PDB file of C-alpha atoms and ligand atoms in Angstrom:
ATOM      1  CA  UNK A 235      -2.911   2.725  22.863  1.00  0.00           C
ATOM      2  CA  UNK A 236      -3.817   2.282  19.194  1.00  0.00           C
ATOM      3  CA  UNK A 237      -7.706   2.844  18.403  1.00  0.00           C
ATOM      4  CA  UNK A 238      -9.772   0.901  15.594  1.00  0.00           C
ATOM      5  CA  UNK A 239      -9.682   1.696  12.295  1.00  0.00           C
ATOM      6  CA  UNK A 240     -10.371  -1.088   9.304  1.00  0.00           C
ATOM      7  CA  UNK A 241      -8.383  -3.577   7.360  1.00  0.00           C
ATOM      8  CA  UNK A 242      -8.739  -3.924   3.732  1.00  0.00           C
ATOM      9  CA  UNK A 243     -11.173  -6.734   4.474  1.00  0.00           C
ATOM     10  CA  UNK A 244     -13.531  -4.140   5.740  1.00  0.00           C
ATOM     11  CA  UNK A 245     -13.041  -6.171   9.492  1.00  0.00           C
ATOM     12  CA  UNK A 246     -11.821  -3.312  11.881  1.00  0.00           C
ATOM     13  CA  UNK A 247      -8.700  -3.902  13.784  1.00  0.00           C
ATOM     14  CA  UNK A 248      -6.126  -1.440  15.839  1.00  0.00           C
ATOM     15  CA  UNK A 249      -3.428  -0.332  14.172  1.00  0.00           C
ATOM     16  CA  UNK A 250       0.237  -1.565  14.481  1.00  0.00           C
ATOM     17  CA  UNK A 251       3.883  -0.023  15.606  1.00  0.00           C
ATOM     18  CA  UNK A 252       5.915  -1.893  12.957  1.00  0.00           C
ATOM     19  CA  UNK A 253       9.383  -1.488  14.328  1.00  0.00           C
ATOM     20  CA  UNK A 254      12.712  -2.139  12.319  1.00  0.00           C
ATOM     21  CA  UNK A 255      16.138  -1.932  14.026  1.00  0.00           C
ATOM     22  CA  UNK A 256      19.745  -2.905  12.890  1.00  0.00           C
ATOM     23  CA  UNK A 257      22.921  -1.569  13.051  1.00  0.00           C
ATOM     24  CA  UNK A 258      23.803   1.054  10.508  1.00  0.00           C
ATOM     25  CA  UNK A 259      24.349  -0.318   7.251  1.00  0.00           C
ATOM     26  CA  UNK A 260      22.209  -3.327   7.749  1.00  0.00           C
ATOM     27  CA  UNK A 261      20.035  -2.844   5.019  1.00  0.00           C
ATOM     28  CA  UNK A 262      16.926  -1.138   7.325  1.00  0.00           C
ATOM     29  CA  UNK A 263      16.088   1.959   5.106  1.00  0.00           C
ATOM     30  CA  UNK A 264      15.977   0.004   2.227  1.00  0.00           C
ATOM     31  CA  UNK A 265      13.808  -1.914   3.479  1.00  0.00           C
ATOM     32  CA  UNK A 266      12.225   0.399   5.036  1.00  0.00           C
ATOM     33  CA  UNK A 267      11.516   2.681   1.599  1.00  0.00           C
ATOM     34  CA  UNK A 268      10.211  -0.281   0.262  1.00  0.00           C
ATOM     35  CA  UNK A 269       7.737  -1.010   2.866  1.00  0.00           C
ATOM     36  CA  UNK A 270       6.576   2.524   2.728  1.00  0.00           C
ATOM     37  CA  UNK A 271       6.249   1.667  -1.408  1.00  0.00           C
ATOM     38  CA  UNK A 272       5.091  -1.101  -1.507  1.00  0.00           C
ATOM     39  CA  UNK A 273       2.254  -1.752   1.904  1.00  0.00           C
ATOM     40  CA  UNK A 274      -0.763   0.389   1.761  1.00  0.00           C
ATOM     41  CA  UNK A 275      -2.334   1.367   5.228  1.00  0.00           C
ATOM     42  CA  UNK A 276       1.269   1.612   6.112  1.00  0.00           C
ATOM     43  CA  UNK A 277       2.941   4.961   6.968  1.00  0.00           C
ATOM     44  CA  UNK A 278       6.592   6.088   8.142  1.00  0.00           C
ATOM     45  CA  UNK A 279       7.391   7.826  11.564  1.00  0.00           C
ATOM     46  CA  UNK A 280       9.251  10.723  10.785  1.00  0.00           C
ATOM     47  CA  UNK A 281      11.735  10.747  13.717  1.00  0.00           C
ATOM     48  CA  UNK A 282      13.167  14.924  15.454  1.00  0.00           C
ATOM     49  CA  UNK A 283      16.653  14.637  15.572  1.00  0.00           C
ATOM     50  CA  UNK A 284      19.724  16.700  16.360  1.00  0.00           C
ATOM     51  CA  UNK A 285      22.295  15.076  14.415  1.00  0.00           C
ATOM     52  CA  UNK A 286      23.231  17.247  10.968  1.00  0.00           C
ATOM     53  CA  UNK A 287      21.593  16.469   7.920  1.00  0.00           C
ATOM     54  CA  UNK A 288      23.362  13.929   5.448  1.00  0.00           C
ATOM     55  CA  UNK A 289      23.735  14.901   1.411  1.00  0.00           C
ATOM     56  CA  UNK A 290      20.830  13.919   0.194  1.00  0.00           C
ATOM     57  CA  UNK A 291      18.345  13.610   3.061  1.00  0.00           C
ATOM     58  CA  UNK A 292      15.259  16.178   2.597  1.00  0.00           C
ATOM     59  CA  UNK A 293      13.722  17.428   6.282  1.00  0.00           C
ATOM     60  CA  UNK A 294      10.240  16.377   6.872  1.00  0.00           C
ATOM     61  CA  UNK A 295      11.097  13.124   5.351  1.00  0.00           C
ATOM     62  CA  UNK A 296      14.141  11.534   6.436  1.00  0.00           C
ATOM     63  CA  UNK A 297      13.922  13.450   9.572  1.00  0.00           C
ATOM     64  CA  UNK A 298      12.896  17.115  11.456  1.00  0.00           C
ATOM     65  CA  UNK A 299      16.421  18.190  12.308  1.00  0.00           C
ATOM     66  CA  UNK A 300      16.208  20.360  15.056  1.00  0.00           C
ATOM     67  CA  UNK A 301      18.967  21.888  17.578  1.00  0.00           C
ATOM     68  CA  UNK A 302      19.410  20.779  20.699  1.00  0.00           C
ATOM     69  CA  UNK A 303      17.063  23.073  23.435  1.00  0.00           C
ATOM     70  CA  UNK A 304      14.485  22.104  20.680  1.00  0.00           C
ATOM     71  CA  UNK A 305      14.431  18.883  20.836  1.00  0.00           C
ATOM     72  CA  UNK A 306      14.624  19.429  24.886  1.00  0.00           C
ATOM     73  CA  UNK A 307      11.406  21.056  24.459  1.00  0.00           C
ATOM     74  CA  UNK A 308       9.598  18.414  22.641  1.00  0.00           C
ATOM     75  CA  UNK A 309      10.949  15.923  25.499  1.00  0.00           C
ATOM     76  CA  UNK A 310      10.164  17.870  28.207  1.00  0.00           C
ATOM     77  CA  UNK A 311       6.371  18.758  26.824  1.00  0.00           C
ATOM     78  CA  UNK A 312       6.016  14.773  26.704  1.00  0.00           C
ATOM     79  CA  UNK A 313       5.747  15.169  22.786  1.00  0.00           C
ATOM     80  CA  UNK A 314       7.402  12.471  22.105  1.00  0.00           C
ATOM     81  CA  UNK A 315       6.834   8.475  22.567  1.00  0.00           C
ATOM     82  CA  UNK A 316       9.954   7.703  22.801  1.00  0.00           C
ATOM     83  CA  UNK A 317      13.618   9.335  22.959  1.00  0.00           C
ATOM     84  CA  UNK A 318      17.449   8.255  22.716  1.00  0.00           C
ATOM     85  CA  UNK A 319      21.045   9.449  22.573  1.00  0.00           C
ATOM     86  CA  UNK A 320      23.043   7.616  19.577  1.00  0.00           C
ATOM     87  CA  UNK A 321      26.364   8.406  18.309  1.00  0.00           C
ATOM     88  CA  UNK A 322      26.119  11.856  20.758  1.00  0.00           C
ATOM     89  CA  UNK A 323      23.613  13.093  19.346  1.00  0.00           C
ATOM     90  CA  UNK A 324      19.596  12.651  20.021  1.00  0.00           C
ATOM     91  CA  UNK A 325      16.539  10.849  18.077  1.00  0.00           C
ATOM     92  CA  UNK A 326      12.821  10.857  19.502  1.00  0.00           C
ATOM     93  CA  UNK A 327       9.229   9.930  18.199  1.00  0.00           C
ATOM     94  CA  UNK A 328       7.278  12.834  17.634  1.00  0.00           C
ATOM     95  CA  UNK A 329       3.787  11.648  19.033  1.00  0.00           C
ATOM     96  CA  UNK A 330       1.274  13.461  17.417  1.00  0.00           C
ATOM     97  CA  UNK A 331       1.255  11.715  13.982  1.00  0.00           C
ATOM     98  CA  UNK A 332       1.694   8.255  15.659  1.00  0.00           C
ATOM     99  CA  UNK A 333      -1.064   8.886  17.774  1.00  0.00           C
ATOM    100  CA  UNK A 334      -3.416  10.118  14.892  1.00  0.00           C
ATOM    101  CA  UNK A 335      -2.019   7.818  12.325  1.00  0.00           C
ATOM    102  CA  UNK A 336      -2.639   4.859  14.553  1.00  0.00           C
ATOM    103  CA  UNK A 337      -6.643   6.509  15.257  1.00  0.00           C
ATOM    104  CA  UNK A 338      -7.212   6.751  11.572  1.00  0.00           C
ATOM    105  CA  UNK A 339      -6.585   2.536  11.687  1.00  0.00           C
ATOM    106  CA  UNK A 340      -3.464   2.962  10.051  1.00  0.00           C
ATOM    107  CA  UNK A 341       0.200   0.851  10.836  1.00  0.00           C
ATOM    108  CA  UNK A 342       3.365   3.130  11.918  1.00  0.00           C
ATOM    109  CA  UNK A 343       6.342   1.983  10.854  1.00  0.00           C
ATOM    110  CA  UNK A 344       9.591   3.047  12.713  1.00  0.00           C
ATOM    111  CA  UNK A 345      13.366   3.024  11.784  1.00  0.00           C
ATOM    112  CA  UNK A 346      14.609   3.442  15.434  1.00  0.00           C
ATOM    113  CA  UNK A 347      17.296   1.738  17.851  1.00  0.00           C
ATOM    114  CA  UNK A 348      16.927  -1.218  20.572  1.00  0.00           C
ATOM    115  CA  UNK A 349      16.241   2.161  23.450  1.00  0.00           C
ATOM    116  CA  UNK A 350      13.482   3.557  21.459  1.00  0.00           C
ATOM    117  CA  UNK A 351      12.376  -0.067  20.933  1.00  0.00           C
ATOM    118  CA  UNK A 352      12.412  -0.858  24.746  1.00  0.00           C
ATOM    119  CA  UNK A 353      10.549   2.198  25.715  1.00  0.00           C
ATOM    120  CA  UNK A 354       7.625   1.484  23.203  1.00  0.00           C
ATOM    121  CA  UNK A 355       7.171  -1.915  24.108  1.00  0.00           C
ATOM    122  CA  UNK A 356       6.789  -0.411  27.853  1.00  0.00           C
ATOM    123  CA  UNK A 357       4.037   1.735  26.750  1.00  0.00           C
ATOM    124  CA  UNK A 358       2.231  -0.482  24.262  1.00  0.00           C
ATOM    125  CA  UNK A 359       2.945  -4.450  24.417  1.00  0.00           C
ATOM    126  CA  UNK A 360       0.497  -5.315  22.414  1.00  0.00           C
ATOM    127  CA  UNK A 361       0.521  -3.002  19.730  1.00  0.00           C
ATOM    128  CA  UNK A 362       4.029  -3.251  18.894  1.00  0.00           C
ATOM    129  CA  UNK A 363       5.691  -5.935  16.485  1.00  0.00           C
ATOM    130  CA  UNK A 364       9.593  -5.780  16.411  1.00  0.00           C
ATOM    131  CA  UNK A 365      12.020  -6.742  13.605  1.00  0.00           C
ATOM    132  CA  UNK A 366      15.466  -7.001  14.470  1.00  0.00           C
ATOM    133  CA  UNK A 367      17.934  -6.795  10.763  1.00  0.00           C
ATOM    134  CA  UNK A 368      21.314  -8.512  10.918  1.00  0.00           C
ATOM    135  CA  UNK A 369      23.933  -8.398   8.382  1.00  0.00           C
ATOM    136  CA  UNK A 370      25.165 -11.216   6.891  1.00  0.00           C
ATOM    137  CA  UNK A 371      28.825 -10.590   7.808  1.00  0.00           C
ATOM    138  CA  UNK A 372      30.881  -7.787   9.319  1.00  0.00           C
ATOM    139  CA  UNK A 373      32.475  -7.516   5.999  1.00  0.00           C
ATOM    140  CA  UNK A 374      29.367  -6.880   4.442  1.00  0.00           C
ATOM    141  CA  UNK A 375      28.131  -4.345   6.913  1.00  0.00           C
ATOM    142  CA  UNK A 376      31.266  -2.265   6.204  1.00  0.00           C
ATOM    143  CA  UNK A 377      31.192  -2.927   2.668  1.00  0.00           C
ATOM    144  CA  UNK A 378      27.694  -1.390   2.851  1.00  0.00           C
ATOM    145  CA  UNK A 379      28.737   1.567   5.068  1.00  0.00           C
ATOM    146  CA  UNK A 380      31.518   2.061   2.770  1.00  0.00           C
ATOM    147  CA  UNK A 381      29.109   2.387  -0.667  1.00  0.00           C
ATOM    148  CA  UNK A 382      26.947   4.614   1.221  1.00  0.00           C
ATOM    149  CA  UNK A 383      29.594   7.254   0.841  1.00  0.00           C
ATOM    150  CA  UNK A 384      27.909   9.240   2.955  1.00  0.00           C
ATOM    151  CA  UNK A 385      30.085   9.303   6.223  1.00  0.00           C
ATOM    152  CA  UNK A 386      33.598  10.052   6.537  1.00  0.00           C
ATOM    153  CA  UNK A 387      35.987   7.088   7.768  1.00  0.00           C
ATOM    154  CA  UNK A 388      36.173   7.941  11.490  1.00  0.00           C
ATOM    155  CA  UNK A 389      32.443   8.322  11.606  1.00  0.00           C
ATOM    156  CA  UNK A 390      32.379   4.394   9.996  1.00  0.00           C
ATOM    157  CA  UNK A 391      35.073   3.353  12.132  1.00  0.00           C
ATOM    158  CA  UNK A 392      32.908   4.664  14.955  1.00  0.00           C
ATOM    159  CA  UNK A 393      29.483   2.876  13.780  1.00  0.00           C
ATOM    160  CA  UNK A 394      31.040  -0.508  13.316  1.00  0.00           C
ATOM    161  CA  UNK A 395      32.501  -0.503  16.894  1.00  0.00           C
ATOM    162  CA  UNK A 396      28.900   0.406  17.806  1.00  0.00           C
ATOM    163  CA  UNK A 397      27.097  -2.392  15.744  1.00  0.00           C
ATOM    164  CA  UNK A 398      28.812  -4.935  18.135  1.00  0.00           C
ATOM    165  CA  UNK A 399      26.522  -2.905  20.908  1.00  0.00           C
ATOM    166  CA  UNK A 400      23.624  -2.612  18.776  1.00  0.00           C
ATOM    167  CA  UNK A 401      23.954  -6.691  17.863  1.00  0.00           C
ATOM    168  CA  UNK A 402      23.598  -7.477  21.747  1.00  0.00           C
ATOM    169  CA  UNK A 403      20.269  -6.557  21.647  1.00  0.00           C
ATOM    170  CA  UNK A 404      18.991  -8.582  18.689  1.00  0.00           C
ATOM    171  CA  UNK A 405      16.752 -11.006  21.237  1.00  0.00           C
ATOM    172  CA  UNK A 406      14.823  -8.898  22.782  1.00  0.00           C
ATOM    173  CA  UNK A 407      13.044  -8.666  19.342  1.00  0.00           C
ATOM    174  CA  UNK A 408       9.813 -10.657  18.101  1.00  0.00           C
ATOM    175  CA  UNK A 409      11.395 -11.408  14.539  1.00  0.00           C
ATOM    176  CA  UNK A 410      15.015 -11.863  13.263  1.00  0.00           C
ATOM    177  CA  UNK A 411      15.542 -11.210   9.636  1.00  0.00           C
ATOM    178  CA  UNK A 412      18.785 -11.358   7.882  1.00  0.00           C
ATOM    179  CA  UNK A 413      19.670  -9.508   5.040  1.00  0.00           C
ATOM    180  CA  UNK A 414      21.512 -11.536   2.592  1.00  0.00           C
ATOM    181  CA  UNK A 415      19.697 -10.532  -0.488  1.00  0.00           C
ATOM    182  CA  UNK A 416      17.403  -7.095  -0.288  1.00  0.00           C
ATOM    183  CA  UNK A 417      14.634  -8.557  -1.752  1.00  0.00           C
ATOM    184  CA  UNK A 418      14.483 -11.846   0.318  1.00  0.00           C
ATOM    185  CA  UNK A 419      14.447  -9.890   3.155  1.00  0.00           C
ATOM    186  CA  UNK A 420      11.961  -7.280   1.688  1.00  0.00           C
ATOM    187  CA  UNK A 421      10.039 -10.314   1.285  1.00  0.00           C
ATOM    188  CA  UNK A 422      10.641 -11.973   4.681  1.00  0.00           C
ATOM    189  CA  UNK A 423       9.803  -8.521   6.270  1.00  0.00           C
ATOM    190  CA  UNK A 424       6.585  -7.901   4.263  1.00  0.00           C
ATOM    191  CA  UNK A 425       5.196 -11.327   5.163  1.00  0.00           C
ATOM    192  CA  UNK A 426       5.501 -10.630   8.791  1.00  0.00           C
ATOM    193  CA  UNK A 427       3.679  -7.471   8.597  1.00  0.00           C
ATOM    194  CA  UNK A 428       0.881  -9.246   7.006  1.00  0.00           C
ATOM    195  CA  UNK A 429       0.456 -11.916   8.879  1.00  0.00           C
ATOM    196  CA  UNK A 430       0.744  -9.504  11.837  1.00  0.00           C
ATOM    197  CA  UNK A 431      -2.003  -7.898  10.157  1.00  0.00           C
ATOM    198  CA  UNK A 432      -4.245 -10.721  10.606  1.00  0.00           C
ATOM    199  CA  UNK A 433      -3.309 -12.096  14.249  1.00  0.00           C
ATOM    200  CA  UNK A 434      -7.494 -12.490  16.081  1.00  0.00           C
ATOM    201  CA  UNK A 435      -6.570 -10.341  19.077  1.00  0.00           C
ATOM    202  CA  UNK A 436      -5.839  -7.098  16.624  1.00  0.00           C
ATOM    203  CA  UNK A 437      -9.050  -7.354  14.425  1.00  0.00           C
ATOM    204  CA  UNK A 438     -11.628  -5.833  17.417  1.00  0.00           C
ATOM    205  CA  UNK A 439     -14.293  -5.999  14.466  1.00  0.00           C
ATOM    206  CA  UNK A 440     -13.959 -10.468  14.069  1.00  0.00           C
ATOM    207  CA  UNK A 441     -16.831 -10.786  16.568  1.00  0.00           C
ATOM    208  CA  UNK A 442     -19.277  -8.379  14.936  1.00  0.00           C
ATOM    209  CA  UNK A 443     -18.252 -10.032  11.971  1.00  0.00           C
ATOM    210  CA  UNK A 444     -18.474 -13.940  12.706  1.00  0.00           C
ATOM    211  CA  UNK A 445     -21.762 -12.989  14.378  1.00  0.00           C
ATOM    212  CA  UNK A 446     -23.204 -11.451  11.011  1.00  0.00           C
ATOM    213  CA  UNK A 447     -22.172 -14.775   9.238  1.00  0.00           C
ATOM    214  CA  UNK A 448     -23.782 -16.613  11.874  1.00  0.00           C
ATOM    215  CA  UNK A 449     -27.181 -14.552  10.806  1.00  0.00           C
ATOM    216  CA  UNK A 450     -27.017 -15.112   7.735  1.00  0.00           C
ATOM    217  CA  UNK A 451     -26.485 -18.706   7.902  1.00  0.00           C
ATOM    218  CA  UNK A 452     -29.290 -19.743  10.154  1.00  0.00           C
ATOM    219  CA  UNK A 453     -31.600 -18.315   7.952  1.00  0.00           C
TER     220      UNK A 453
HETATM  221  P1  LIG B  11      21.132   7.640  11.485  1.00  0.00           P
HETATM  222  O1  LIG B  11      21.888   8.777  12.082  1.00  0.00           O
HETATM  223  O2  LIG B  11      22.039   6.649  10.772  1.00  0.00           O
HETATM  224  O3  LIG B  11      19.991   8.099  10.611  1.00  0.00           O
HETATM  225  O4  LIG B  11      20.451   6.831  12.676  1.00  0.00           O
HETATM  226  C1  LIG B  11      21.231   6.349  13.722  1.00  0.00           C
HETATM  227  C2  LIG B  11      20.413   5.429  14.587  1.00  0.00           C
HETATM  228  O5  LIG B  11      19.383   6.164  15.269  1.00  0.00           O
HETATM  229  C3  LIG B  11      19.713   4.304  13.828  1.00  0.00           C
HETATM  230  O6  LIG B  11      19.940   3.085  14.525  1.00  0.00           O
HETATM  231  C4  LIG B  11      18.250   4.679  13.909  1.00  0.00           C
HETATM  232  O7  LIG B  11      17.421   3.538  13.914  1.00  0.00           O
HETATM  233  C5  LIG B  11      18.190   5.411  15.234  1.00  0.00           C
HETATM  234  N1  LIG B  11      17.042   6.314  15.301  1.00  0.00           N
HETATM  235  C6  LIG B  11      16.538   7.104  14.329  1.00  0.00           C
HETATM  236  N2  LIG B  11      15.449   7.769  14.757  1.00  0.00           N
HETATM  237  C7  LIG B  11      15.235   7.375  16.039  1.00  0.00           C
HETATM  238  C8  LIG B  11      14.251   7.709  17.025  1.00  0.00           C
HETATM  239  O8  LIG B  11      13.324   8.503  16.817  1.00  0.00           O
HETATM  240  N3  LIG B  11      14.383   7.103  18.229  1.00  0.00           N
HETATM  241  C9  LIG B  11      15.372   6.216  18.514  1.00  0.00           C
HETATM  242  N4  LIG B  11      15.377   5.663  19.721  1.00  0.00           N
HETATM  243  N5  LIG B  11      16.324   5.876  17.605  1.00  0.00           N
HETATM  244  C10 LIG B  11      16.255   6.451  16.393  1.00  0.00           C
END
């Protein structure tokens, strides 16, 4: 699915679908943010959703909220990669920017749940590198929930009951990164993504490459 673009080393490779999941309160838009800060040629996937907007979130970059027939509409024009119902209410992928992101020979990275993660590894195997977050502790995780002070207490009641769901589904991911200090994991996180960055069967450009070095040394 992803087209060619170049690395920094001037070799061109596709692009990547850089996928973190976690239940709430994990740590993963921390992490996240920093990635976004921090990892040129990387940019986030700005999710539709129909859930209300949180204190503050900004729309167009924590998320498009949009009502409910639609978000319906973007499903049923297939324009988007991917789509889920969490906590009753519903998240998708808007395509377009993936698609031209990914073109341009830049990485997408996505904050989205083990669903979304399932259906893009359907569409795109080989494109798509998958980072499950755990928390150190349930005590943590609700400690973190807690700070966040964004929720009320039924609505953190309800996501801890749901991290034991989200948890089941932490190996069917390619990496497993646990957040006891942000920036060990930030770390931990980063160096995936690079060395992801640099796996042969992504850079399409090696052969051109090796072959020019081959020139040049014969000579
Ligand atoms: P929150 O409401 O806390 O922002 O997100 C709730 C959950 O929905 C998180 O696990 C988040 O990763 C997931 N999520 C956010 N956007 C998407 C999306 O576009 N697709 C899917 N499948 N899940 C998403």
């Amino acid at each position: 699915m992803a087209a060619a673009g170049h690395g920094f080393d001037r070799v061109e490779r596709r692009g990547l679908m850089f996928v973190l999941s976690s239940p709430s309160g994990a740590g993963k838009t921390t992490l996240s943010r920093l990635l976004i800060e921090r990892m040129p040629g990387l940019k986030m996937s700005v999710s539709a959703t129909t859930r209300p907007m949180r204190p503050g979130e900004v729309e167009g970059r924590d998320y498009r909220f949009v009502d409910k027939s639609s978000f319906e509409q973007m499903a049923t024009r297939d324009e988007l990669l991917e789509w889920a119902t969490v906590f009753d209410n519903r998240y998708g992928t808007p395509r377009a920017p993936v698609e031209a992101a990914l073109s341009a020979g830049q990485d997408v990275l996505f904050d989205i749940d083990w669903q979304g993660t399932q259906q893009l590894r359907e569409k795109a195997r080989a494109d798509v590198v998958s980072v499950f977050i755990l928390p150190p502790s349930a005590a943590d995780l609700e400690k973190r929930l807690h700070t966040r002070a964004q929720d009320s207490d039924a609505v953190i009641r309800g996501r801890m009951s749901r991290a034991t769901h989200e948890l089941s589904h932490w190996a069917e991911y390619d990496y497993i990164v646990i957040n006891h200090d942000v920036d060990e994991a930030f770390a931990e996180v980063q160096s995936i993504l690079k060395a992801e960055r640099l796996k042969r069967e992504r850079r399409t450009g090696l052969t051109t490459f090796v072959r020019e070095l081959q020139r040049q040394l014969e000579k």
